[in-house]
Each structure stands twice: as C-alpha cells, then as structure tokens.
Coordinates of C-alpha atoms in Angstrom, one line a residue:
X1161 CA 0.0 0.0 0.0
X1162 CA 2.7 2.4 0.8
X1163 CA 4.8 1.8 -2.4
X1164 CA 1.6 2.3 -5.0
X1165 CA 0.7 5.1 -2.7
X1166 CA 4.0 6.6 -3.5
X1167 CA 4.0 5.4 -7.1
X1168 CA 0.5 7.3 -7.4
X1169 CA 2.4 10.8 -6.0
X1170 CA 5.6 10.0 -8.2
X1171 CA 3.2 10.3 -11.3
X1172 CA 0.5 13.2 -10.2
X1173 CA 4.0 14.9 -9.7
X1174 CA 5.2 14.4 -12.8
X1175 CA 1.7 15.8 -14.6
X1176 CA 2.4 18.7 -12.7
X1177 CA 5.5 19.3 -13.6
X1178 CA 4.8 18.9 -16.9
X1179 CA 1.7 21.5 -16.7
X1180 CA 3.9 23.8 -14.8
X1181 CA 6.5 23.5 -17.6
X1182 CA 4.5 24.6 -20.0
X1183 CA 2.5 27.3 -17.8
X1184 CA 6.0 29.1 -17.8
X1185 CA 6.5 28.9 -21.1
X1186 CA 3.3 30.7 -22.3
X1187 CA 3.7 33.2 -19.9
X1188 CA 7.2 33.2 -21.1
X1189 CA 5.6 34.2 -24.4
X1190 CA 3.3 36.8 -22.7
X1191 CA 3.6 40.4 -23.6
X1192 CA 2.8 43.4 -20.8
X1193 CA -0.5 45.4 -21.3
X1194 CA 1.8 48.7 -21.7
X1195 CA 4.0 47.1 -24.5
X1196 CA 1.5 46.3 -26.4
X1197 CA -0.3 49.3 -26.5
X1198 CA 3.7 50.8 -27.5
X1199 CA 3.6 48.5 -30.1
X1200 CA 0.5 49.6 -31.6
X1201 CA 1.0 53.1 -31.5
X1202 CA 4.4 52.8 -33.2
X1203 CA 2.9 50.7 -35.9
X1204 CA 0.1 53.1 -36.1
X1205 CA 2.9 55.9 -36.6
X1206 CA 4.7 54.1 -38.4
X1207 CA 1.4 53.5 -41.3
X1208 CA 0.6 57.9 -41.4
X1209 CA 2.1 59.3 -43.7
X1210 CA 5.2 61.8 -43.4
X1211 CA 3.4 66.0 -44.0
X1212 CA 5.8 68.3 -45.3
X1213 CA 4.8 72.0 -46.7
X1214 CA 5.8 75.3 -47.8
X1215 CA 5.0 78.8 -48.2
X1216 CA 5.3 81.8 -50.8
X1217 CA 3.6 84.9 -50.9
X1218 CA 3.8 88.3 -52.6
X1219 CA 1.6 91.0 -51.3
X1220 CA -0.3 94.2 -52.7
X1221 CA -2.5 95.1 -50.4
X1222 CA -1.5 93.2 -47.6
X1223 CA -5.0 91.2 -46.8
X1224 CA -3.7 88.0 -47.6
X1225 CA -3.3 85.3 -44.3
X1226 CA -2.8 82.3 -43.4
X1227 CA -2.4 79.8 -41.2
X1228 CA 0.1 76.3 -40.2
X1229 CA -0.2 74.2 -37.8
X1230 CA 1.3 70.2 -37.6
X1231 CA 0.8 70.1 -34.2
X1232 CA -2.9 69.6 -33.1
X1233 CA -4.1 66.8 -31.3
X1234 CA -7.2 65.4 -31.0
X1235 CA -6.9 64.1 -27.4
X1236 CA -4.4 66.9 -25.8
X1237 CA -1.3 65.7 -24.8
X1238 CA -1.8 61.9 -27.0
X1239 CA 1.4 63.0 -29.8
X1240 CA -0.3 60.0 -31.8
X1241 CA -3.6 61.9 -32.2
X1242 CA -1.7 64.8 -34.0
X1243 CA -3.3 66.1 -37.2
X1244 CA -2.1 69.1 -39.2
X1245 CA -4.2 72.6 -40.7
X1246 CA -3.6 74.7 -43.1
X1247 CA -5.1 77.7 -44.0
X1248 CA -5.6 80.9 -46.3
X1249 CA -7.8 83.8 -45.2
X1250 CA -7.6 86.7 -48.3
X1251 CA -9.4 89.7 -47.0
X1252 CA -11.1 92.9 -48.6
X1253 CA -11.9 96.0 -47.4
X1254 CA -9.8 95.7 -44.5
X1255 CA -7.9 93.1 -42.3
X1256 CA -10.1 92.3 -39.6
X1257 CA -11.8 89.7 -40.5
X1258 CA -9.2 87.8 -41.8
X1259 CA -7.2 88.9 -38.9
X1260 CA -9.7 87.5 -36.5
X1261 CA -10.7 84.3 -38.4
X1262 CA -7.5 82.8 -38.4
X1263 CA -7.3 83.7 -34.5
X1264 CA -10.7 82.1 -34.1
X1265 CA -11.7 79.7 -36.3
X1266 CA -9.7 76.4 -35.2
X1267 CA -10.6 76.7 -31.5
X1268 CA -14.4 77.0 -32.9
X1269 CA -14.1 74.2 -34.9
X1270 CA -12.8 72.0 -32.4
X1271 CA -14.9 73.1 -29.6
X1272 CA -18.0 71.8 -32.2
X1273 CA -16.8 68.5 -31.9
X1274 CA -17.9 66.1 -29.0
X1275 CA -15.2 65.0 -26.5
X1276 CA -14.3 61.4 -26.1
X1277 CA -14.4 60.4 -29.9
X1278 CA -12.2 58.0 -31.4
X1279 CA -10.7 58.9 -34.9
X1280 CA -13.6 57.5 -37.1
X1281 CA -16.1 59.1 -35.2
X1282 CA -14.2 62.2 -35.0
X1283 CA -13.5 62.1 -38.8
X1284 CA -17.7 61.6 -39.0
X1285 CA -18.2 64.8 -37.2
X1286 CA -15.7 67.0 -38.8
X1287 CA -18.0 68.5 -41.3
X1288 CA -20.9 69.5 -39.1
X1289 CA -18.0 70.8 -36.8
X1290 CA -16.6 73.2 -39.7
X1291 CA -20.0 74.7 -40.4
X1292 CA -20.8 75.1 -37.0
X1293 CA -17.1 77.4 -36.1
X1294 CA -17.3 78.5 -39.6
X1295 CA -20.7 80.5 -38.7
X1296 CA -20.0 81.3 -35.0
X1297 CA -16.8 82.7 -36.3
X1298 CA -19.0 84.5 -38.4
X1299 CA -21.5 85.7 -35.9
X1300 CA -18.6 87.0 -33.4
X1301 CA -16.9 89.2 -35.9
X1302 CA -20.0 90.7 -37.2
X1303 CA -21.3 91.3 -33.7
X1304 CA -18.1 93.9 -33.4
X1305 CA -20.1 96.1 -36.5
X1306 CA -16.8 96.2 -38.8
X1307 CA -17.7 95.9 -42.0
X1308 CA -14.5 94.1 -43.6
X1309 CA -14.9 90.8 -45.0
X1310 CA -12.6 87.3 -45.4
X1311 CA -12.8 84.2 -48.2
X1312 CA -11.5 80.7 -46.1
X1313 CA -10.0 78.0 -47.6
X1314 CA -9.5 75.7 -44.2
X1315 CA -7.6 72.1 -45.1
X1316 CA -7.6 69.6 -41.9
X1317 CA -4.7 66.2 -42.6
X1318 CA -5.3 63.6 -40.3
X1319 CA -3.5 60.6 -41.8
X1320 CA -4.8 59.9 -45.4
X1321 CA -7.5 62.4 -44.7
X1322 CA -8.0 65.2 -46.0
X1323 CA -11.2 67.7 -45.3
X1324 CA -11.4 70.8 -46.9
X1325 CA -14.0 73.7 -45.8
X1326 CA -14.3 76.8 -48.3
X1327 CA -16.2 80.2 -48.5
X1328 CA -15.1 82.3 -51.0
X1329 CA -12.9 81.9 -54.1
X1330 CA -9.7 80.5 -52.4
X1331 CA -9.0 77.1 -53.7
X1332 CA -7.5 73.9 -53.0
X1333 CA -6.5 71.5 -55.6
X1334 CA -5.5 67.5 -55.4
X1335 CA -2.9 66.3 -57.3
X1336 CA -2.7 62.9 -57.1
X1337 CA 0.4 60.5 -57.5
X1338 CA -1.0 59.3 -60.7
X1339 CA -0.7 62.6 -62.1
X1340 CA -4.8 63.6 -62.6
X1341 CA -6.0 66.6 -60.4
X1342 CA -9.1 66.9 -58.9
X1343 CA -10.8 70.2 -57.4
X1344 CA -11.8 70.0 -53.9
X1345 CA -13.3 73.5 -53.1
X1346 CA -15.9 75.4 -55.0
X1347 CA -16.0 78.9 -55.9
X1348 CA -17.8 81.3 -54.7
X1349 CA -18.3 83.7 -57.4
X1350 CA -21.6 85.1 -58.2
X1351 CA -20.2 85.4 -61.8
X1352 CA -19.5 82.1 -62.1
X1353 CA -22.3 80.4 -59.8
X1354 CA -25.3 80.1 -61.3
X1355 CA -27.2 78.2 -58.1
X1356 CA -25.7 80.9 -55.9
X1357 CA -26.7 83.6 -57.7
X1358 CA -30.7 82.2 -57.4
X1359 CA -30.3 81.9 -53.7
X1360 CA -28.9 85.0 -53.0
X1361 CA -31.8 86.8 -55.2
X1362 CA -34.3 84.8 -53.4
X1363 CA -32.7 85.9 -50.0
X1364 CA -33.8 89.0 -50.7
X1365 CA -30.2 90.0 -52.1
X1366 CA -29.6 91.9 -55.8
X1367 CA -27.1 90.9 -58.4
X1368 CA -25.8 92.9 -61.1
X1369 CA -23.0 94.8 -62.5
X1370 CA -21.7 98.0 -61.4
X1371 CA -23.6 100.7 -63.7
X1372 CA -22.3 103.7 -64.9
X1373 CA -23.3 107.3 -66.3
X1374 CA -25.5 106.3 -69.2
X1375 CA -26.5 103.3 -68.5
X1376 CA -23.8 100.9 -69.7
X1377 CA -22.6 98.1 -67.2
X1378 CA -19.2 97.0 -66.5
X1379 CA -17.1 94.0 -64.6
X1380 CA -18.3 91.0 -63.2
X1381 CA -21.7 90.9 -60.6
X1382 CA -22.3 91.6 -58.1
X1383 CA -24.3 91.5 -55.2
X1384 CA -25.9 94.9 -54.2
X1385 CA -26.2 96.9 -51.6
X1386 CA -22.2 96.5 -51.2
X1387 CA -21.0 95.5 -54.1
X1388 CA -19.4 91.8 -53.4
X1389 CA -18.5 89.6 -56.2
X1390 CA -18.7 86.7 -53.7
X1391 CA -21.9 85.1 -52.1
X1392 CA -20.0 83.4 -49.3
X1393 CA -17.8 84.9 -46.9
X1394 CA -16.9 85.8 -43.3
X1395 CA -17.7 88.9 -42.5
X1396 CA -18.9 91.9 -44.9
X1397 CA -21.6 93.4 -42.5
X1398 CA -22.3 96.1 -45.3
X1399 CA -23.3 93.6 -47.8
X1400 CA -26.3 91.8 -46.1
X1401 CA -26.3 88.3 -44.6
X1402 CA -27.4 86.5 -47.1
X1403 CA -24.2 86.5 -48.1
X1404 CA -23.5 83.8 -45.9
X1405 CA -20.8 81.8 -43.7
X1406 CA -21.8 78.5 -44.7
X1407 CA -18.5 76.4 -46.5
X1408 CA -18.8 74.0 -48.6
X1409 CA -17.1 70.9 -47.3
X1410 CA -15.2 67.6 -48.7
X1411 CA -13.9 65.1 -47.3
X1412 CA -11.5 62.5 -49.1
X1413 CA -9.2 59.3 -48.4
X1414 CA -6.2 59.3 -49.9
X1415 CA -4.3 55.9 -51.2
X1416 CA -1.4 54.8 -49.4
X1417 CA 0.5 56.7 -52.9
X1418 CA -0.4 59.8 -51.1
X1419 CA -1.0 63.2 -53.2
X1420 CA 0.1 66.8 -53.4
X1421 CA -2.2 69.6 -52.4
X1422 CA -2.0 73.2 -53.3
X1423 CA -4.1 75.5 -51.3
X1424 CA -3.7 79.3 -53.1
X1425 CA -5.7 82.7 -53.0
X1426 CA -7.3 84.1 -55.8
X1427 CA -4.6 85.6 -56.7
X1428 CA -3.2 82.2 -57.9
X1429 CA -6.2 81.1 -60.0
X1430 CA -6.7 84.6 -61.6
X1431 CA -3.5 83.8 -63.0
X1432 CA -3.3 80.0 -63.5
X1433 CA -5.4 77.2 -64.0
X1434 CA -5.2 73.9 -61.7
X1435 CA -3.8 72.2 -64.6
X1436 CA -0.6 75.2 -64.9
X1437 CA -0.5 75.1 -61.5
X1438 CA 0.3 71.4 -60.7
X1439 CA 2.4 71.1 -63.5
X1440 CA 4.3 73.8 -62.9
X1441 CA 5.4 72.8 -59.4
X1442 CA 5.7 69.0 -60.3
X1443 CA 9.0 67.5 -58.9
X1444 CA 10.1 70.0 -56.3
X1445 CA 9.9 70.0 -53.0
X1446 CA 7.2 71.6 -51.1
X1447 CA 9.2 74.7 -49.9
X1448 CA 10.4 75.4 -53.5
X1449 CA 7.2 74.2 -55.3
X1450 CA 5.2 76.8 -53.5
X1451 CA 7.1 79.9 -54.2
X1452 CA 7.4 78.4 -58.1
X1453 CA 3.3 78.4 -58.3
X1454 CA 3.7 82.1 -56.7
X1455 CA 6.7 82.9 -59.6
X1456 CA 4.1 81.4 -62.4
X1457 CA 1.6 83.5 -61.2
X1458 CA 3.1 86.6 -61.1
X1459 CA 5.2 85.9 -64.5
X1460 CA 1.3 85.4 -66.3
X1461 CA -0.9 88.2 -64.5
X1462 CA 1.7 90.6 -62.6
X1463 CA 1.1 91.7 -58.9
X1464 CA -2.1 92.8 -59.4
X1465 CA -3.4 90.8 -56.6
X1466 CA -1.7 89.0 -53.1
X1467 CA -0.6 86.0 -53.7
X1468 CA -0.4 83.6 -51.5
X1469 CA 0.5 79.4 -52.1
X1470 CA 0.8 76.9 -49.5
X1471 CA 1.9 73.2 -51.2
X1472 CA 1.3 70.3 -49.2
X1473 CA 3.0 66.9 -49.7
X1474 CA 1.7 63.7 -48.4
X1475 CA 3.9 61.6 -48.6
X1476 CA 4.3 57.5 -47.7
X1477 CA 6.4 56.9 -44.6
X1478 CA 8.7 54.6 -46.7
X1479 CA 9.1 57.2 -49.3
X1480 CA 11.4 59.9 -48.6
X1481 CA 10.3 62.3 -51.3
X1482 CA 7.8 62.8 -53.5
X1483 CA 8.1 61.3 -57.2
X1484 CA 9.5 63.7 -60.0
X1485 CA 6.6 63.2 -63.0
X1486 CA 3.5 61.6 -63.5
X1487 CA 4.4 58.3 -65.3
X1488 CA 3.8 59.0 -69.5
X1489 CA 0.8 56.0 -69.5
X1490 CA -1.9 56.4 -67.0
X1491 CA -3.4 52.9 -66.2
X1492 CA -7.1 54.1 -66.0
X1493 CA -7.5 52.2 -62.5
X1494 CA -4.9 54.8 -61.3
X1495 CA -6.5 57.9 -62.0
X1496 CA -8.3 59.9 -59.5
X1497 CA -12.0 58.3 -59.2
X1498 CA -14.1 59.6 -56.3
X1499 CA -17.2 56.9 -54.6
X1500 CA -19.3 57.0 -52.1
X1501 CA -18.4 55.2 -49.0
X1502 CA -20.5 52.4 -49.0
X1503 CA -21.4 51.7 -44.8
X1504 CA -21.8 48.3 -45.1
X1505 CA -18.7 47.3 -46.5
X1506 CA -16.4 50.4 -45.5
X1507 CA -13.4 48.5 -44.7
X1508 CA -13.4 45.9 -47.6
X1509 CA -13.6 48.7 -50.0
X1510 CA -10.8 51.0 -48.4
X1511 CA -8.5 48.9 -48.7
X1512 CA -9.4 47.7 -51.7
X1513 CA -9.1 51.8 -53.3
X1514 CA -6.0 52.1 -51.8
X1515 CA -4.6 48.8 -53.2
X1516 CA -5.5 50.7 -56.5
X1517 CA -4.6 53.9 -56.0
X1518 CA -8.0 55.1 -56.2
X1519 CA -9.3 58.1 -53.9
X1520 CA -12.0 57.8 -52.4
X1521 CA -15.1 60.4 -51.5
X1522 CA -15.9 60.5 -48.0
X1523 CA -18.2 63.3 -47.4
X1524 CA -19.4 66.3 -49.7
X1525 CA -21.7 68.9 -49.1
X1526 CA -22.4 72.4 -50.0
X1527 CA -26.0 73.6 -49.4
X1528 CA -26.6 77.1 -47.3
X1529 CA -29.1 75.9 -45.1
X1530 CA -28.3 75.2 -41.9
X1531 CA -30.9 72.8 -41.4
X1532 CA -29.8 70.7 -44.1
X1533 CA -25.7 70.6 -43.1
X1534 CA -26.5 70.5 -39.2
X1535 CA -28.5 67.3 -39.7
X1536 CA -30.7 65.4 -37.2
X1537 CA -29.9 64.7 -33.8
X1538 CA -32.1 63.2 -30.9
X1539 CA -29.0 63.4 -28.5
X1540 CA -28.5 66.9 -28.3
X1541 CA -28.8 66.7 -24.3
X1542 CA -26.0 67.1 -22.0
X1543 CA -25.3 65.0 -18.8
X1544 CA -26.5 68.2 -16.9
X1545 CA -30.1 67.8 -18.4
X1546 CA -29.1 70.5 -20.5
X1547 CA -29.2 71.5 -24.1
X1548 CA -26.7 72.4 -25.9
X1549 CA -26.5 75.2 -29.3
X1550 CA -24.7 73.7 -32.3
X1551 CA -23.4 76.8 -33.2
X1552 CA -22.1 78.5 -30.9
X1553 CA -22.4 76.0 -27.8
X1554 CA -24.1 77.7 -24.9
X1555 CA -26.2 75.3 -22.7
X1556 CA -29.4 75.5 -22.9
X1557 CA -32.8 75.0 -20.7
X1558 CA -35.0 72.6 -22.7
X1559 CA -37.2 75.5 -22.8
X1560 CA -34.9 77.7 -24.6
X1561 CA -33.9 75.7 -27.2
X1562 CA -35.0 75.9 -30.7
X1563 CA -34.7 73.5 -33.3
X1564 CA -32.8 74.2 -36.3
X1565 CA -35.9 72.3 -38.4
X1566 CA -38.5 74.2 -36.9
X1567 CA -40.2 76.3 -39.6
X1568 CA -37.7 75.3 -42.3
X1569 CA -39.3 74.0 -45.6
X1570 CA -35.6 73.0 -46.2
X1571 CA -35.9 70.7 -43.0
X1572 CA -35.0 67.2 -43.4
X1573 CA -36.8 65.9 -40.3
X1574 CA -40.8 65.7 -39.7
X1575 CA -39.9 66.3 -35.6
X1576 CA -39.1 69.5 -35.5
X1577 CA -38.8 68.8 -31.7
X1578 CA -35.9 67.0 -32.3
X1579 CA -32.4 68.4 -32.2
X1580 CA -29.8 69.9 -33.3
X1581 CA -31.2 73.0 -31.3
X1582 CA -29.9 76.2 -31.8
X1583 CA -29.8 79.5 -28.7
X1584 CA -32.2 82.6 -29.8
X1585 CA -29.2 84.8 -31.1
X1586 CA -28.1 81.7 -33.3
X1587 CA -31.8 81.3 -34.7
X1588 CA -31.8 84.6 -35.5
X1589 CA -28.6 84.3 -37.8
X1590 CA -29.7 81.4 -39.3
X1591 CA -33.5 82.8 -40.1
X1592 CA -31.0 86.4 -41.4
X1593 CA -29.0 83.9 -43.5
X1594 CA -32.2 82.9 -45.2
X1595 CA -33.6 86.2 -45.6
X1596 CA -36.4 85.8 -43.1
X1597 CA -35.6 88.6 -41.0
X1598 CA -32.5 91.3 -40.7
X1599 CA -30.0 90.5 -37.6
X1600 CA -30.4 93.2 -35.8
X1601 CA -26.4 94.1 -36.1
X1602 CA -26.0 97.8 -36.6
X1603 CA -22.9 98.8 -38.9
X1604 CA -21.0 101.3 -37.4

C-alpha cells in the first residue's frame, strides 16, 4: 500500500510538472498590457504618412493670411492623435476679418466636436463641426459692427485624410500620384455660380453689375447693396447676410500613394489654371514648389493681386520624397476616381481603393441651409439635463432651445422637436441667412 501510494504521487508529480512547464512557457511568451499598447502606437505611426509644406507669398494690399499648424491633437497631450491645418484667409476692405478668423476659427471648430471620440467618429463629425465654427466665427466678428470681409480656404490632414472647408474663391487642388487633379473647393463667385446667384436673389439680395453714367454696365456681378463679387464669406456686415458663412465641405481618403495639395488665393487662380498650377510645381519639393506656383503667377498676371500658395506633400512613410513626374501611361485604375463610402462594406472597399490607387469620397456637401448641413440629432442633451446650441455651444434650458428644423421647408426631419437645437441669437442668424428677417447688427 505504501509503495503504489507513493507510485501514485511520483506520477501526479510528474503531470504537474509537466503543466507547470509549459505554464511558464506561455507566460514566457506573454507580452505586458503597456508594450502592447507601444507597439500599436508605433505601428500606427509608423502607417501615417510623413506631412511636409511650404510657403510663398507676394503681397499688394497686404490682406492676404494664413495659417500652419502640424501640431494639433485630438486628445491633448496623445502625440499619436496629432493632425495638421492649413489655411488661407484673403481679406477685402480691411484686415479684420481675416485677422480674427485665423485667430478664431480652429478653436471653434474644435470646440464643435464632441469629447471622447475615437478617430472615425471624430473624422464623422468634422464636417458639421466646420459649419458650425465657420458661422460662429462668423456671428462673433460681425457682432463687433466692422464691415471688412474674409474668403476661407480651411484644409484639416489627419493621416490619409484630408477635409477641406471653403467660402469664398480660395481654392484647394489635389494632385494625385497618378498625375490627374481633382478640385476640392468650389468657388464662390456670383459670376460664375449660377445656383448661388438664385439663392442670394431669393434671399432677398440683388445681383448685377456696377452701372455707370448712361447706363452701360461693366465688370463681373455683383451682389448689391455693397457690391461683393462673392456670395460666401466671413464677414462683410455692409453687404447683407445673405451672403453667408456656410462652406462647402469635402472630405477624401487618400491611397497609401499619397498626393500633393495646393491650397492658393485668388490671386493664384486669376493667373493660372489647376492644370498650370500642378504642372508647374511637379518634382520640387514643397518649400520650393510653393514659391514656383507664386513665380508662375506673377510671370502670367503681374502683382495685381496678393498672392499667396501653400503646397502640401503627403507623402508614404517609406518614401522619402515625393516622385519627379507623373508616369507618360496612365493605367485608368490609377486615375483619380471619387465613390461614395458604401457603410456596409467600409473597410473591404478601403482597402481595396487604396490597393488601387483610387481616392476615395468621404463626405461632400455644399448647401446654405443650416438645417440641411447641421443634420438630425435626438442626443443633443448634455449630462447636466441641459441643451446644448450647435453653433455656438451655450447650454441651454430645454425650454430655450429651438430646433434648427423648426419652420424650415428646407428641413430634413418631420420632428421639429428634435435636435440639433440652436440658442435665440443663433436662430436669428440662421433665419438672417435665409432672408427671413434682418439680424439686428447695426454697422457702425
């Protein structure tokens, strides 16, 4: 009995050991909660793309601004939540509005955005974000009774993203690696915008040219009282609100080829087409590249504008700099081709543009009612029990909150009970962008 007893132990003993053995080696193989998070985020780094830029400018009047910055985080103080802006503000009559929008803006736009998002949902609410700080930007200036005015051409980069916002006649081009270039702002001009030019008249605004003695008209329209060849802007108190702060946004994925973007004032385009543009620049780096589109510009037109060019080069981590020409055959796959991201198979379909070289459409919008770009929302209530303005962010009573559908026949939702919910002052900008009812703002 005490033998097989023993002989019983000897063997349990030896299972054990044997589990134990190989207990230690998995946890052997194990890797700590904090290393793989590391590991992630450098892989993660290590799959955005490298953004380098430059600058040019020749001034005239000395309106033109505009803005850099690489270093903008999502989450404050997360370095792998960085994204990068870049901006061009070209004023007229004056400098203040440009002056304060590029003071202003940003911190509006991100202060539209909820807290606690992770990237795609952040990415998601860009656009309504930019509308929102684009009009409370808007509504701030104009509350000061200055009657200078500012076009905004506002590019956001986070990763292969890329989200342009635009009032105005500023203008940001694509050019992609495959050598095809694709417009991603529209202009503003009331000579040149046939829908814009309908909703300003039925606004309550007039468009025309400037008349003189005898009857005979001359240059482009404009929109009267104030005489502004643009129908969206920042600003311009004198003109009449109708002319309005509302950008049209777009919002792309680049492949993993990456692109060049060149983000100029009019005084660019007046001069060169996106086609001169991009080939002009082709094969030089960003720095140099800029101040060549700013040296074409000059050498077509003259000074007779500012000028202003920021080039943008997004460029594959692996690849060092960008290539020097477009390859001579263009394999059709390769050449820029915007889609609608399909919901259902989002991922499948990323990866299979980018395999391609394709880019692909995330988001594009451009109406001037508010309670078409502002959207729907039934969660609009704070943790306080409070509402919330989506314009210019003030909580709200439930009681003193208005919805942004209620008595819009451009409302997309039949509960006009339902949110996004906009403060009294805000209503009243959004009922004087749609020629309701003057603001109230006295010009001094």
């Amino acid at each position: 009995m005490p033998s097989e007893a023993m002989g019983d132990t000897e063997i349990l003993s030896s299972k054990q050991r044997e589990e134990m053995a190989i207990g230690d080696r998995r946890r052997a193989q194990l890797v700590p909660l904090a290393s793989l998070i590391g590991r992630e985020l450098r892989n993660e780094k290590m799959e955005k793309p490298c953004v380098k830029y430059g600058c040019a400018a020749q001034s005239r009047k000395g309106e033109d601004y505009f803005l850099v910055k690489t270093d903008c985080q999502r989450v404050p103080g997360n370095a792998s939540t960085n994204f990068s802006v870049f901006a061009i503000f070209d004023g007229h009559n004056g400098t203040a509005a440009a002056i304060f929008t590029r003071e202003n803006l940003l911190n509006h736009i991100v202060g539209a955005i909820p807290r606690g998002l992770g990237r795609d949902e952040w990415l998601q609410a860009l656009p309504r974000a930019l509308v929102a700080g684009f009009v409370k930007t808007d509504k701030e200036f104009q509350s000061r009774g200055e009657t200078s005015g500012t076009t905004v051409t506002f590019v956001i980069i986070d990763g292969w993203t890329v989200t342009v916002a635009s009032v105005g006649d500023s203008r940001c081009i694509l050019d992609s690696q495959g050598g095809c270039i694709s417009l991603l702002t529209v202009d503003h001009r009331l000579e040149e915008n046939a829908e814009e030019r309908e909703r300003v008249t039925a606004s309550g605004g007039e468009v025309g040219r400037l008349s003189l003695f005898g009857g005979s008209e001359v240059g482009p329209l404009r929109c009267w009282p104030g005489g502004l060849c643009l129908s969206r802007s920042i600003g311009d108190m004198d003109v009449g609100e109708f002319i309005v702060p509302i950008p049209y946004v777009k919002q792309v994925k680049l492949s993993n080829a990456g692109g060049r973007l060149i983000i100029a004032s009019d005084g660019i385009w007046d001069a060169l087409s996106s086609e001169m543009a991009a080939k002009a620049c082709r094969g030089l780096p960003a720095e140099l590249a800029a101040r060549q589109v700013v040296k074409e510009a000059l050498r077509s037109r003259g000074l007779k504008d500012d000028t202003t060019c920021i080039v943008v080069d997004i460029i594959p981590p692996d690849r060092a700099v960008p290539p020097s020409s477009p390859p001579k055959k263009q394999n059709k796959l390769k050449s820029l081709i915007f889609r609608k991201k399909s919901r259902d198979s989002a991922n499948k379909l990323s990866q299979k543009l980018s395999a391609i070289g394709i880019v692909e459409e995330l988001f594009e919008e451009g109406s001037a009612m508010l309670a078409e770009r502002l959207g729907n929302d039934s969660t609009s209530q704070t943790t306080a029990g409070l509402f919330t303005c989506a314009i210019c962010q003030v909580d709200l009573a439930p009681s003193e909150g208005i919805s942004v559908h209620a008595g819009s026949i451009f409302s997309m939702s039949s509960k006009p009970w339902e949110g996004p919910f906009l403060c009294a002052d805000c209503r009243i900008k959004k009922d004087a962008m749609e020629g309701k009812r003057p603001s109230g703002v006295k010009v001094v």
